[in-house]
GROMACS .gro file of C-alpha atoms in nm:
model
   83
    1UNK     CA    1   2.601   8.692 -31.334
    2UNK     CA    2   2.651   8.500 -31.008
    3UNK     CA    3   3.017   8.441 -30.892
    4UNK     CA    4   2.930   8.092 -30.886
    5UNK     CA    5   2.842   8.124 -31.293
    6UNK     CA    6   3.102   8.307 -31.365
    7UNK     CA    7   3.370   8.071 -31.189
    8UNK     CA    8   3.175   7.741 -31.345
    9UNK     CA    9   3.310   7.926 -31.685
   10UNK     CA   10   3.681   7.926 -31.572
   11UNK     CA   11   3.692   7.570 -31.548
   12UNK     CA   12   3.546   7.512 -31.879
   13UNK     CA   13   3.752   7.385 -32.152
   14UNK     CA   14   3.719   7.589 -32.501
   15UNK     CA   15   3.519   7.272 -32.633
   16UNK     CA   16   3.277   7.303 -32.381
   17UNK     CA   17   3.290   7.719 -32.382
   18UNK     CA   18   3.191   7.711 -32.723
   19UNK     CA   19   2.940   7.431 -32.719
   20UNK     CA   20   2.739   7.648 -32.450
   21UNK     CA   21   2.792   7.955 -32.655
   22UNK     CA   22   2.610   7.811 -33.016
   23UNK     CA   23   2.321   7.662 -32.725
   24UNK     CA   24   2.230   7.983 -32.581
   25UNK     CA   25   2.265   8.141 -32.956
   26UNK     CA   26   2.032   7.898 -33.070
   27UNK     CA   27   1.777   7.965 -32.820
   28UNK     CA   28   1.811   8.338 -32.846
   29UNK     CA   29   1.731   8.330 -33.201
   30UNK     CA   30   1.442   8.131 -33.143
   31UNK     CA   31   1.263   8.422 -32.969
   32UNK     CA   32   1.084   8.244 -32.710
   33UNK     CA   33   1.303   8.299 -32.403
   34UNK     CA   34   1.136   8.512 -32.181
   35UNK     CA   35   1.322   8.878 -32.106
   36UNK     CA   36   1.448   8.814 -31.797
   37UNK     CA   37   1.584   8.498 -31.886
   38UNK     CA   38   1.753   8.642 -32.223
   39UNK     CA   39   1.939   8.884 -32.045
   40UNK     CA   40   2.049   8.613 -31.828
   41UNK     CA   41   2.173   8.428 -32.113
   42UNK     CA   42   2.304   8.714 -32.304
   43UNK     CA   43   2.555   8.766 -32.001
   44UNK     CA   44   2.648   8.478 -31.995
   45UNK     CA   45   2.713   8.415 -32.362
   46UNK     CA   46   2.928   8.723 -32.336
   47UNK     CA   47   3.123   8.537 -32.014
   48UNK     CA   48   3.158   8.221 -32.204
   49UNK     CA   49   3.250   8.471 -32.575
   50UNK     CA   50   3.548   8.606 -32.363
   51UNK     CA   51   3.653   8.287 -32.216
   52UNK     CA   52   3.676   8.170 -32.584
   53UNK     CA   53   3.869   8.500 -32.703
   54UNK     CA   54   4.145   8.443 -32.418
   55UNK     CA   55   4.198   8.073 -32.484
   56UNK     CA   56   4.242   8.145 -32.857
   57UNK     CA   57   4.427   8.430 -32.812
   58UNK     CA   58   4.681   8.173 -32.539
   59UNK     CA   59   4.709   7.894 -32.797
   60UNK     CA   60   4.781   8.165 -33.071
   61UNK     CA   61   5.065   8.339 -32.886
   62UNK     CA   62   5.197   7.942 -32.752
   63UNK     CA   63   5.204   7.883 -33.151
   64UNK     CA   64   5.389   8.183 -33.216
   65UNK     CA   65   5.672   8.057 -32.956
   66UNK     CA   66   5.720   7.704 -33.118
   67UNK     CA   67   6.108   7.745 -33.225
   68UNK     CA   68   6.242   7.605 -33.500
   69UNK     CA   69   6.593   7.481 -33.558
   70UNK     CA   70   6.827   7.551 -33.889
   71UNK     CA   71   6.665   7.308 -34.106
   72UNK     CA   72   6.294   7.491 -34.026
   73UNK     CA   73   6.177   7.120 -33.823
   74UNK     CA   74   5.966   7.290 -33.455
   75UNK     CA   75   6.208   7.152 -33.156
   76UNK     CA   76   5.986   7.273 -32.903
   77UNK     CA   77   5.800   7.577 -32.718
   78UNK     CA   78   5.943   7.818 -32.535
   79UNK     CA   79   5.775   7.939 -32.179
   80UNK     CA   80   5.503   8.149 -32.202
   81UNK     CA   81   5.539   8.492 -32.041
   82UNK     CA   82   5.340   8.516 -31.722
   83UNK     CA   83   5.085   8.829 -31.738
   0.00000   0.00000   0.00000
């Protein structure tokens, strides 16, 4: 994949990550994308699969931060750690 693909996936929000991801499913199980042009897609689905996995795995761990005050109500997030 081109570093012009791959950085066109950065910007993408999970909405639109996943949205590209069931497209180039869909036509891979169709069966009529030529070879070249599967492999093409299949890296890229994988690109886009990972993008997915690390914005799930960010909103999961920003979840896990919400505090909670005595009475169990969320008051807020703490700041994530940066990695």
């Amino acid at each position: 994949m081109t570093e012009e693909a791959a950085g066109s996936i950065e910007n993408l929000s999970f909405e639109q990550a996943l949205a590209e991801l069931e497209t180039i499913v869909r036509n891979l199980e169709q069966g009529n994308v030529p070879l070249e042009k599967s492999i093409e897609l299949y890296a890229r689905g994988e690109a886009l699969r990972e993008k997915c996995d690390g914005l799930l795995k960010a909103a999961e761990e920003k979840v896990e931060k919400i505090q909670m005050n005595t009475s169990g109500n969320a008051v807020g997030t703490e700041a994530l750690d940066e990695q």
